[in-house]
Coordinates of N, CA and C in Angstrom, one line a residue:
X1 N 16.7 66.9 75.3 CA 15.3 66.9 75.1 C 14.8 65.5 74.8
X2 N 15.6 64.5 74.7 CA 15.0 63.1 74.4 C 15.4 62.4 75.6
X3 N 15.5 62.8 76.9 CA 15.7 61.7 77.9 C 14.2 63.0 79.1
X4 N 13.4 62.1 79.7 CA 13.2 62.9 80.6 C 13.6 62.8 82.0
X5 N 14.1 62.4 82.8 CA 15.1 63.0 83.6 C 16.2 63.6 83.4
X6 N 15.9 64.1 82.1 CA 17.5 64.9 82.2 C 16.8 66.7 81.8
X7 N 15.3 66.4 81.3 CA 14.3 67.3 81.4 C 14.2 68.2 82.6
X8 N 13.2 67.1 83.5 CA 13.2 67.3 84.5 C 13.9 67.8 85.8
X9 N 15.4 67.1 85.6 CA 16.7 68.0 86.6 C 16.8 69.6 85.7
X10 N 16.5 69.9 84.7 CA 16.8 71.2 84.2 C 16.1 71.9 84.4
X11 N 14.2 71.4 84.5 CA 13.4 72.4 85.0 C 13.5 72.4 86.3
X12 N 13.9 71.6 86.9 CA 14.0 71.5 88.4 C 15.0 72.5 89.1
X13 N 16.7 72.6 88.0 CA 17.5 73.3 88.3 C 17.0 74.9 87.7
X14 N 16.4 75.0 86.9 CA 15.9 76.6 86.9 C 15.2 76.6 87.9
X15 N 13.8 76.2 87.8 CA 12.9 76.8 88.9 C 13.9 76.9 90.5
X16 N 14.5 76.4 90.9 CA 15.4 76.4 92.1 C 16.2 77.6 91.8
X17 N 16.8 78.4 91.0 CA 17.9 79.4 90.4 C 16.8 80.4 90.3
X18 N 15.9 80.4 89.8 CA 15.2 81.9 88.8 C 13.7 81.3 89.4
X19 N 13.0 80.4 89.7 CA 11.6 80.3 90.3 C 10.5 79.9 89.3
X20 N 11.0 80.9 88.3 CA 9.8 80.5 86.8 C 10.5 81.2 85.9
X21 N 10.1 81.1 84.5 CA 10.1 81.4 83.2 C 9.1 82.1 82.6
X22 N 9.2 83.3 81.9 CA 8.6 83.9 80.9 C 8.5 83.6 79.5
X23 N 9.6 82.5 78.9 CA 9.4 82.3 77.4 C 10.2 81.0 77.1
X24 N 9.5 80.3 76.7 CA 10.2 79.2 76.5 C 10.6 79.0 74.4
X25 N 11.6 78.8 74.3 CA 11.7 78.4 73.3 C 12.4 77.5 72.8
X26 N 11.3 76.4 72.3 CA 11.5 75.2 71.7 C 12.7 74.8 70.5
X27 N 14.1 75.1 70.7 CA 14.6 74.8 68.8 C 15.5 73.8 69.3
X28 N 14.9 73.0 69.3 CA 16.4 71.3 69.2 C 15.2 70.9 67.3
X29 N 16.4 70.3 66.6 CA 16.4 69.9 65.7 C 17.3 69.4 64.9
X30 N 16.8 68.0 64.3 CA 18.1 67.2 63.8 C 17.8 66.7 61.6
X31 N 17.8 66.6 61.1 CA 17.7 66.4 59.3 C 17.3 64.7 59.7
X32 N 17.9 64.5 60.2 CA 18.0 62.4 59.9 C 18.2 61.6 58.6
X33 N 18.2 61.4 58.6 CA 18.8 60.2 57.2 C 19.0 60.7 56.1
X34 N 20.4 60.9 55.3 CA 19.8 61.3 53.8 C 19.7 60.0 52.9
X35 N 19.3 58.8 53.5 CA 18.6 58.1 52.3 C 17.9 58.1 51.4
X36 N 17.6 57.8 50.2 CA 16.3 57.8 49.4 C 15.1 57.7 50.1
X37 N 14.1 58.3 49.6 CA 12.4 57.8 50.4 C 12.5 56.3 50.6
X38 N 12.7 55.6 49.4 CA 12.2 54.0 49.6 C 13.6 53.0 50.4
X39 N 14.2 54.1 51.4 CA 15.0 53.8 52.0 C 14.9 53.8 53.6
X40 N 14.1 54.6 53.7 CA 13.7 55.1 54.7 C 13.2 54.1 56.2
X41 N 13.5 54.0 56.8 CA 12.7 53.1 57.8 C 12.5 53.5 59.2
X42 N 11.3 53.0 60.0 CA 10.7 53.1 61.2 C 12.0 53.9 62.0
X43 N 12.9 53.1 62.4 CA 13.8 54.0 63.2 C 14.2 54.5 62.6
X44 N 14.7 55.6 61.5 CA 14.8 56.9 61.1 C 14.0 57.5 61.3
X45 N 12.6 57.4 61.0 CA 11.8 57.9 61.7 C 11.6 58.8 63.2
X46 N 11.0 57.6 64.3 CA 11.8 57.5 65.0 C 12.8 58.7 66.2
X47 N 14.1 58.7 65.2 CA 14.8 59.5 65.7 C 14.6 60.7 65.1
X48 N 13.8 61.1 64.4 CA 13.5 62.4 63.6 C 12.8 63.0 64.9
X49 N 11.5 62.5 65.0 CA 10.4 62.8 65.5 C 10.7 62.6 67.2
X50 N 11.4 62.0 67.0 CA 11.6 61.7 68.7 C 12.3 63.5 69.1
X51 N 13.3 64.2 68.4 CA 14.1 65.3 68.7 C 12.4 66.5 68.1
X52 N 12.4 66.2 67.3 CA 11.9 67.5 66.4 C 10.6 67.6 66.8
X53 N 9.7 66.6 67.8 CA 8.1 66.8 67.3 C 8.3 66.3 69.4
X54 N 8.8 65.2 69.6 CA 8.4 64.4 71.3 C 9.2 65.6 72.0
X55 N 10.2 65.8 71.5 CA 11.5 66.7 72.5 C 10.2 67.8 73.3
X56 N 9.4 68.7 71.7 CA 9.3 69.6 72.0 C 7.8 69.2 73.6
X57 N 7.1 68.3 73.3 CA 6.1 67.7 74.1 C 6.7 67.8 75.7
X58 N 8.0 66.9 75.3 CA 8.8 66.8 76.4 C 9.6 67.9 77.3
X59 N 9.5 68.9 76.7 CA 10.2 69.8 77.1 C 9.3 71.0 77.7
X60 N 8.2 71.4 76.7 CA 6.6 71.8 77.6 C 6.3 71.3 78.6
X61 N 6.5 70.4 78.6 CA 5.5 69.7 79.8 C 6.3 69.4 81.2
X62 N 7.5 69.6 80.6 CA 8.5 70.1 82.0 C 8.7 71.6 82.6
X63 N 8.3 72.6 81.6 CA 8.9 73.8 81.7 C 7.7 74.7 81.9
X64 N 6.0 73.8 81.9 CA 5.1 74.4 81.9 C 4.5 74.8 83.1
X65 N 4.6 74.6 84.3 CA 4.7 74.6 85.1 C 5.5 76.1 85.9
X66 N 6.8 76.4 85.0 CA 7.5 77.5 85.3 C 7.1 78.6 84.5
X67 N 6.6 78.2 83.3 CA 5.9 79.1 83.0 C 4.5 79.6 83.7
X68 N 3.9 79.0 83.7 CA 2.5 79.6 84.4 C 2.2 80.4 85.3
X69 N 4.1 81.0 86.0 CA 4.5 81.9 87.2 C 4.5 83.4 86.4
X70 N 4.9 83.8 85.2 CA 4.6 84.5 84.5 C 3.1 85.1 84.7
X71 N 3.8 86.4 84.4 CA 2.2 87.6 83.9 C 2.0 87.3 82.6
X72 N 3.5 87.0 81.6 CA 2.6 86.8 80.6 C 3.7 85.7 79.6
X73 N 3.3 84.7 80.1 CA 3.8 83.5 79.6 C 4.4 82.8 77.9
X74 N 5.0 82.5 77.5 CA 4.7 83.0 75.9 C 6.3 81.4 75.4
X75 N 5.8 80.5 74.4 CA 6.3 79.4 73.9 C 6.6 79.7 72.5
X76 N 7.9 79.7 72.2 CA 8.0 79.7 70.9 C 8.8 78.2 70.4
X77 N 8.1 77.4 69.2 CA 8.5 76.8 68.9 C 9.2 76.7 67.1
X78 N 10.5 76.6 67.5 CA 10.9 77.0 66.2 C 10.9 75.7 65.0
X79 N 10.0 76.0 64.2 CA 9.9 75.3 62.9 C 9.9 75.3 61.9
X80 N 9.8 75.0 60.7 CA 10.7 75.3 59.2 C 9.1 75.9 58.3
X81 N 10.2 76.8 57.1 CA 9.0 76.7 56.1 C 9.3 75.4 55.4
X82 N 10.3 74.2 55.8 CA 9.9 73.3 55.1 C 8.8 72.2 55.8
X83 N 8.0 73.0 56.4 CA 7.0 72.3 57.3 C 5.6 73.0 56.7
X84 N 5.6 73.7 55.9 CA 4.7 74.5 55.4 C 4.1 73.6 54.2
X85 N 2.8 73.2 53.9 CA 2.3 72.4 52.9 C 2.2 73.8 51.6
X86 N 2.3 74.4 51.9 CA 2.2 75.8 50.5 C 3.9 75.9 50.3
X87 N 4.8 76.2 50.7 CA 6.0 76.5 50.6 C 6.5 75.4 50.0
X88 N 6.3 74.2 50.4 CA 6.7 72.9 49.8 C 6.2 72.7 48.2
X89 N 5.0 73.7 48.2 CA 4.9 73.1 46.8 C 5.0 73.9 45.9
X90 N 5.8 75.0 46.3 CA 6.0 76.4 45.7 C 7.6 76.2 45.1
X91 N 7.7 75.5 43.9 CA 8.7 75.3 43.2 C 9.8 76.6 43.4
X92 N 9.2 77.7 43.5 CA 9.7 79.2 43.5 C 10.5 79.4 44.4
X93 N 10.5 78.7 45.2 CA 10.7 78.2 46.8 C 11.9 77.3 47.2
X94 N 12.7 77.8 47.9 CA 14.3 77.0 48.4 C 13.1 75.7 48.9
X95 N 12.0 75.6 49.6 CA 11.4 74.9 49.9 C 10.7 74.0 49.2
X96 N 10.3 74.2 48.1 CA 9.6 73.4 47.2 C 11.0 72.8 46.4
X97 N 11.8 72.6 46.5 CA 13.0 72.3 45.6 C 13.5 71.0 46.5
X98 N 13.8 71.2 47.6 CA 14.1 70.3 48.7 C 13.4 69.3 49.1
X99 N 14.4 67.8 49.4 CA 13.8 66.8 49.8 C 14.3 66.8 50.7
X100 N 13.3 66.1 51.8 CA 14.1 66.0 53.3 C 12.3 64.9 53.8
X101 N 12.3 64.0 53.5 CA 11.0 63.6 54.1 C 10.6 63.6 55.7
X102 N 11.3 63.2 56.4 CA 11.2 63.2 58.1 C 11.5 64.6 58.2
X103 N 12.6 65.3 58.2 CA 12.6 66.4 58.6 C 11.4 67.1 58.3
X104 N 11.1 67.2 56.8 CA 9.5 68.2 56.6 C 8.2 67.8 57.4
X105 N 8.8 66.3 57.0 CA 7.1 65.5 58.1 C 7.0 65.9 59.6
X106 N 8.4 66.1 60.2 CA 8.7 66.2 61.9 C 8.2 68.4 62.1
X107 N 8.6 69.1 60.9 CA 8.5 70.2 61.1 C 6.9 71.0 60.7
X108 N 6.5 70.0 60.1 CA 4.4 70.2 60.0 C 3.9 69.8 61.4
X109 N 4.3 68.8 61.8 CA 3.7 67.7 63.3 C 4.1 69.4 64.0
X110 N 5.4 70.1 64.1 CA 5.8 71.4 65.1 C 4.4 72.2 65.0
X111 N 4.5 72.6 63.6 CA 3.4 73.5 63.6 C 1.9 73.1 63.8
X112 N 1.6 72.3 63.7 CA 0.2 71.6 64.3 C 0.3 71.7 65.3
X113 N 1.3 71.1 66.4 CA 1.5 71.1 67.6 C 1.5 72.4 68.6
X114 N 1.8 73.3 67.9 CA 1.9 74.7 68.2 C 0.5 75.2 67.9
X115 N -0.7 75.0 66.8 CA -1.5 75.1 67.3 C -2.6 74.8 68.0
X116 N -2.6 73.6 67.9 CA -3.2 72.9 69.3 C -3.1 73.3 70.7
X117 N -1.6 73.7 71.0 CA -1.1 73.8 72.5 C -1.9 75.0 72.2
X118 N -1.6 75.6 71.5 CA -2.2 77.6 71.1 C -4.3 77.8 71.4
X119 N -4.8 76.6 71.5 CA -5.8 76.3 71.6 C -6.1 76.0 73.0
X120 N -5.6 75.1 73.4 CA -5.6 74.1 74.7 C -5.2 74.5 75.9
X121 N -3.9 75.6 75.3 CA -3.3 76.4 76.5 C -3.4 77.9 76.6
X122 N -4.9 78.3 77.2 CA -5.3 79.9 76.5 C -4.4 80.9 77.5
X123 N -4.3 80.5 78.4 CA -2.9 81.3 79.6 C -1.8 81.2 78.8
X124 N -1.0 81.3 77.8 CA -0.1 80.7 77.2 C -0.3 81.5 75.6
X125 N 0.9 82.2 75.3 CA 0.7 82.5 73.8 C 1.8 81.5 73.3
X126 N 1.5 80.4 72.0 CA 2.5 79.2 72.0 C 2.0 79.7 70.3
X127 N 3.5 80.4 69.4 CA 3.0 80.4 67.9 C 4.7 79.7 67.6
X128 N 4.7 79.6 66.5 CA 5.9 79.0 65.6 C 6.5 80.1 64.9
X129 N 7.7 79.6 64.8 CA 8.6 80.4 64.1 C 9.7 79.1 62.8
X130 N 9.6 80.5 61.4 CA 10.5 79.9 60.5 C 11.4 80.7 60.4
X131 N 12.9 80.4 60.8 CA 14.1 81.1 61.2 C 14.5 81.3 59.2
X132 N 14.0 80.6 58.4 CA 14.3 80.3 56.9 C 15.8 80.0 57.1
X133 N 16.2 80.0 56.0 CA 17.3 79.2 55.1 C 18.2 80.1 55.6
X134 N 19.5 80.0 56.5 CA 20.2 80.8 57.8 C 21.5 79.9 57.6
X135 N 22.0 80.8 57.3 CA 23.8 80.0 57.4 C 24.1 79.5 58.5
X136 N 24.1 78.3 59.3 CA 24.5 77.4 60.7 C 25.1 76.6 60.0
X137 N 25.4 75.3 61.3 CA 26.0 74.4 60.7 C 25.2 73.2 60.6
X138 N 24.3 73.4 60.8 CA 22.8 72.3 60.3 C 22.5 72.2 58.7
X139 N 22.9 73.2 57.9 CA 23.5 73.2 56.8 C 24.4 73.6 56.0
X140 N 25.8 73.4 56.8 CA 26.9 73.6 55.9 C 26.9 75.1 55.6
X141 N 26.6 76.0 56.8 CA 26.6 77.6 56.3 C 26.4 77.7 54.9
X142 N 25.3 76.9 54.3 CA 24.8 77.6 52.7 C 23.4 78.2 53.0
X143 N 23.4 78.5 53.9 CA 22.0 79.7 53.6 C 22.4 81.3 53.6
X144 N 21.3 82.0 52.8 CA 22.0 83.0 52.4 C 21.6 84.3 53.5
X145 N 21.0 83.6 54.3 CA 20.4 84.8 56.0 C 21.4 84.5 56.5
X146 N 21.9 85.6 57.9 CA 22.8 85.7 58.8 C 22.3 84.7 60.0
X147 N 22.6 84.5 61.1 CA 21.9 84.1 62.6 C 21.1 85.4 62.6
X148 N 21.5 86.3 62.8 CA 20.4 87.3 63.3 C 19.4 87.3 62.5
X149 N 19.2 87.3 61.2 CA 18.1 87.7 60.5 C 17.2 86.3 61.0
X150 N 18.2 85.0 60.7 CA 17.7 83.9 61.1 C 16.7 83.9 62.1
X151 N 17.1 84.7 62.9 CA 16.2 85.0 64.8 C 15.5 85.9 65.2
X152 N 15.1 86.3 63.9 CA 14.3 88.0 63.5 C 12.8 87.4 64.3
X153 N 12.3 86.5 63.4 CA 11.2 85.8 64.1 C 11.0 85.2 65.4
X154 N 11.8 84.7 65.6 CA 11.9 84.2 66.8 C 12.0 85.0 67.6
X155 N 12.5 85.9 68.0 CA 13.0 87.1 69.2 C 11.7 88.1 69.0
X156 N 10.9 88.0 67.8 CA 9.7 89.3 67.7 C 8.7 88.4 68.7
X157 N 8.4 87.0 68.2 CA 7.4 86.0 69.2 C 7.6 86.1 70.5
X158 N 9.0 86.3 71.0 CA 9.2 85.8 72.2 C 9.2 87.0 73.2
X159 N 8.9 88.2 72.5 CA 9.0 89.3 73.4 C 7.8 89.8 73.1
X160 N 6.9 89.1 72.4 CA 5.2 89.6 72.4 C 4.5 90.3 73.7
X161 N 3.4 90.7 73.9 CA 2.5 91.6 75.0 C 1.9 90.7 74.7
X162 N 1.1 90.7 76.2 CA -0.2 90.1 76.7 C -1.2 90.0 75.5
X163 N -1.1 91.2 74.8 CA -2.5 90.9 73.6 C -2.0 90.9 72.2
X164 N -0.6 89.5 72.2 CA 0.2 89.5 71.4 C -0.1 88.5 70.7
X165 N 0.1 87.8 69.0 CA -0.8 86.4 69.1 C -0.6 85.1 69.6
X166 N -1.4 84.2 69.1 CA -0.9 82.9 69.4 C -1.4 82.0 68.4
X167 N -1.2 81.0 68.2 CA -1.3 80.1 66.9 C -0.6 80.6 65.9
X168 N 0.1 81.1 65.6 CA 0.7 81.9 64.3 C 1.8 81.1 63.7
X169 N 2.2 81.2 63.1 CA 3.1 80.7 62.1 C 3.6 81.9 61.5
X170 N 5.1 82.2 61.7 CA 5.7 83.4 61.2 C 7.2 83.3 60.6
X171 N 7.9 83.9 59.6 CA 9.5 83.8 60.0 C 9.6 85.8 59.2
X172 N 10.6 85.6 59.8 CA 11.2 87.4 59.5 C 10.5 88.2 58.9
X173 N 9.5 88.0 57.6 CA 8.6 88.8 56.6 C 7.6 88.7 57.4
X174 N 6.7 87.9 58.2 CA 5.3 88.1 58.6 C 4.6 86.4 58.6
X175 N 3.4 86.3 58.2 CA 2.6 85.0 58.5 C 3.0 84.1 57.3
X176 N 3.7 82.9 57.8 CA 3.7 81.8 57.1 C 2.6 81.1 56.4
X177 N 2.9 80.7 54.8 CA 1.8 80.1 54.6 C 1.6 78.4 55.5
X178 N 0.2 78.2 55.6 CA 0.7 76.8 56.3 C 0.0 75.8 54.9

Protein backbone atom coordinates (compact mmCIF):
# COMPACT_ATOMS: atom_id res chain seq x y z
CA UNK A 1 0.00 0.00 0.00
CA UNK A 2 2.93 2.48 -0.02
CA UNK A 3 4.22 2.05 -3.50
CA UNK A 4 1.68 2.87 -6.28
CA UNK A 5 2.52 0.70 -9.03
CA UNK A 6 2.43 -2.09 -6.97
CA UNK A 7 -1.27 -0.68 -6.22
CA UNK A 8 -2.13 -0.42 -9.41
CA UNK A 9 -0.83 -4.05 -10.93
CA UNK A 10 -3.18 -5.48 -7.96
CA UNK A 11 -6.17 -3.52 -8.99
CA UNK A 12 -5.28 -4.16 -12.42
CA UNK A 13 -4.69 -7.98 -11.55
CA UNK A 14 -8.22 -8.28 -9.89
CA UNK A 15 -10.25 -6.35 -12.23
CA UNK A 16 -8.61 -8.83 -15.09
CA UNK A 17 -9.53 -12.18 -12.54
CA UNK A 18 -13.03 -11.09 -10.96
CA UNK A 19 -13.97 -7.59 -13.19
CA UNK A 20 -14.96 -5.64 -9.92
CA UNK A 21 -15.26 -5.59 -6.22
CA UNK A 22 -18.05 -5.42 -3.74
CA UNK A 23 -16.02 -4.43 -0.43
CA UNK A 24 -13.09 -3.13 -0.03
CA UNK A 25 -11.30 -3.26 3.23
CA UNK A 26 -8.73 -0.95 4.22
CA UNK A 27 -6.46 -2.60 7.41
CA UNK A 28 -2.59 -2.20 6.65
CA UNK A 29 -1.28 -0.69 9.84
CA UNK A 30 2.10 -0.16 11.49
CA UNK A 31 2.72 1.55 15.66
CA UNK A 32 6.04 3.39 14.46
CA UNK A 33 8.47 4.54 16.89
CA UNK A 34 8.37 3.81 20.49
CA UNK A 35 10.40 6.80 21.30
CA UNK A 36 9.52 9.43 23.80
CA UNK A 37 7.10 12.35 22.28
CA UNK A 38 10.08 14.85 22.48
CA UNK A 39 11.76 12.19 20.42
CA UNK A 40 9.79 11.96 17.87
CA UNK A 41 10.66 13.31 14.29
CA UNK A 42 9.29 14.29 10.73
CA UNK A 43 10.27 10.88 9.32
CA UNK A 44 8.58 8.78 11.98
CA UNK A 45 6.04 10.51 11.24
CA UNK A 46 6.14 10.15 7.84
CA UNK A 47 6.25 6.48 7.94
CA UNK A 48 3.29 6.25 10.33
CA UNK A 49 0.98 8.11 8.06
CA UNK A 50 2.41 7.13 4.90
CA UNK A 51 0.95 3.15 5.82
CA UNK A 52 -1.97 4.07 8.23
CA UNK A 53 -3.70 7.38 6.68
CA UNK A 54 -1.78 7.67 2.42
CA UNK A 55 -1.90 3.66 2.05
CA UNK A 56 -5.58 3.91 2.70
CA UNK A 57 -5.98 7.17 -0.04
CA UNK A 58 -3.76 4.99 -2.13
CA UNK A 59 -5.46 2.12 -2.10
CA UNK A 60 -9.17 3.70 -2.73
CA UNK A 61 -8.35 5.34 -5.39
CA UNK A 62 -6.94 2.25 -7.13
CA UNK A 63 -9.80 -0.08 -6.13
CA UNK A 64 -12.50 2.61 -6.68
CA UNK A 65 -13.08 2.14 -9.90
CA UNK A 66 -13.79 -1.79 -9.26
CA UNK A 67 -15.89 -0.95 -6.89
CA UNK A 68 -18.38 1.24 -8.64
CA UNK A 69 -19.14 -2.22 -10.78
CA UNK A 70 -21.09 -3.26 -7.66
CA UNK A 71 -24.98 -2.91 -6.87
CA UNK A 72 -23.86 -2.15 -3.72
CA UNK A 73 -20.47 -1.09 -3.12
CA UNK A 74 -19.26 -0.78 0.48
CA UNK A 75 -15.33 0.38 2.10
CA UNK A 76 -14.36 -0.55 5.33
CA UNK A 77 -11.62 1.11 6.78
CA UNK A 78 -10.26 -0.41 9.85
CA UNK A 79 -9.27 2.04 12.63
CA UNK A 80 -8.55 2.10 16.33
CA UNK A 81 -10.48 3.29 19.39
CA UNK A 82 -7.16 4.66 19.90
CA UNK A 83 -8.18 7.19 17.21
CA UNK A 84 -11.22 8.09 19.19
CA UNK A 85 -10.72 11.70 21.02
CA UNK A 86 -13.39 10.42 23.86
CA UNK A 87 -11.71 6.90 24.37
CA UNK A 88 -8.43 8.49 24.63
CA UNK A 89 -9.41 10.53 27.37
CA UNK A 90 -11.38 7.93 29.15
CA UNK A 91 -8.74 6.93 31.77
CA UNK A 92 -11.34 3.80 32.25
CA UNK A 93 -10.15 2.91 28.93
CA UNK A 94 -7.23 0.38 27.63
CA UNK A 95 -7.31 3.62 25.43
CA UNK A 96 -7.00 6.45 27.59
CA UNK A 97 -3.98 4.69 29.46
CA UNK A 98 -1.92 4.23 26.21
CA UNK A 99 0.70 6.24 24.53
CA UNK A 100 1.30 5.82 21.00
CA UNK A 101 1.40 9.48 19.42
CA UNK A 102 1.61 8.71 15.54
CA UNK A 103 -0.24 5.74 15.70
CA UNK A 104 -3.35 7.62 17.61
CA UNK A 105 -2.66 10.74 15.40
CA UNK A 106 -2.53 8.29 12.01
CA UNK A 107 -5.80 6.40 13.39
CA UNK A 108 -8.11 9.86 13.88
CA UNK A 109 -6.75 11.17 10.22
CA UNK A 110 -8.60 7.07 9.30
CA UNK A 111 -11.63 8.14 10.84
CA UNK A 112 -12.02 11.61 9.45
CA UNK A 113 -11.06 10.19 6.30
CA UNK A 114 -13.75 7.68 6.32
CA UNK A 115 -16.01 10.41 6.86
CA UNK A 116 -15.31 12.63 4.26
CA UNK A 117 -15.08 9.77 1.56
CA UNK A 118 -18.67 8.74 3.41
CA UNK A 119 -19.72 12.35 2.28
CA UNK A 120 -18.06 12.70 -1.12
CA UNK A 121 -18.68 9.31 -2.23
CA UNK A 122 -22.66 8.88 -1.86
CA UNK A 123 -22.57 5.64 -4.35
CA UNK A 124 -20.27 4.15 -1.70
CA UNK A 125 -21.08 3.19 1.96
CA UNK A 126 -17.27 3.96 3.39
CA UNK A 127 -17.70 3.66 7.72
CA UNK A 128 -14.77 2.65 10.12
CA UNK A 129 -14.20 -0.02 12.07
CA UNK A 130 -12.44 -0.58 15.76
CA UNK A 131 -11.42 -4.30 15.81
CA UNK A 132 -10.42 -3.14 19.84
CA UNK A 133 -7.62 -4.59 21.84
CA UNK A 134 -7.41 -8.33 19.79
CA UNK A 135 -4.58 -10.69 20.57
CA UNK A 136 -2.29 -10.45 16.95
CA UNK A 137 1.01 -9.97 16.67
CA UNK A 138 0.85 -6.18 16.30
CA UNK A 139 0.70 -6.50 20.00
CA UNK A 140 2.45 -9.29 21.40
CA UNK A 141 -1.01 -11.33 21.62
CA UNK A 142 -1.82 -9.21 24.90
CA UNK A 143 -5.17 -8.34 23.97
CA UNK A 144 -7.82 -9.92 25.72
CA UNK A 145 -10.37 -10.35 22.30
CA UNK A 146 -9.91 -13.35 19.98
CA UNK A 147 -9.28 -12.51 15.93
CA UNK A 148 -12.84 -13.28 15.57
CA UNK A 149 -14.36 -11.09 18.06
CA UNK A 150 -11.53 -8.76 16.82
CA UNK A 151 -13.47 -8.89 13.18
CA UNK A 152 -17.05 -8.78 14.66
CA UNK A 153 -17.00 -5.19 13.35
CA UNK A 154 -15.53 -5.42 10.50
CA UNK A 155 -17.35 -8.34 8.81
CA UNK A 156 -20.99 -6.62 10.23
CA UNK A 157 -19.71 -3.29 7.95
CA UNK A 158 -18.76 -5.20 5.16
CA UNK A 159 -21.71 -7.27 4.58
CA UNK A 160 -24.10 -4.18 5.05
CA UNK A 161 -27.52 -3.64 2.57
CA UNK A 162 -27.92 -0.99 0.25
CA UNK A 163 -29.76 1.09 3.15
CA UNK A 164 -26.91 0.11 5.45
CA UNK A 165 -24.81 3.13 7.03
CA UNK A 166 -22.10 5.14 6.10
CA UNK A 167 -19.95 7.49 8.10
CA UNK A 168 -20.07 5.38 11.19
CA UNK A 169 -17.52 4.58 13.43
CA UNK A 170 -18.17 1.19 15.07
CA UNK A 171 -16.23 -1.87 16.83
CA UNK A 172 -18.08 -5.23 18.07
CA UNK A 173 -20.52 -3.32 20.86
CA UNK A 174 -22.03 -0.63 18.38
CA UNK A 175 -21.12 3.26 17.63
CA UNK A 176 -17.79 4.52 18.57
CA UNK A 177 -17.34 7.49 20.52
CA UNK A 178 -15.40 9.83 18.13
Amino acid sequence: MTDDASVAAAAADVEAREGGIDVLINNAGVLGTHHPADQITAADASEVFEVNVVGIVRVTHAFLPLLRKSANPVIVNVSSGMGSFAATHDTGRVEGRAIAPLYTASKAAVTMLTTQYAKSLPDVKVNAADPGYTATDFNGHSGPQTVTEGTDAIVELATIGADGPTGTFRDRHGEMPW
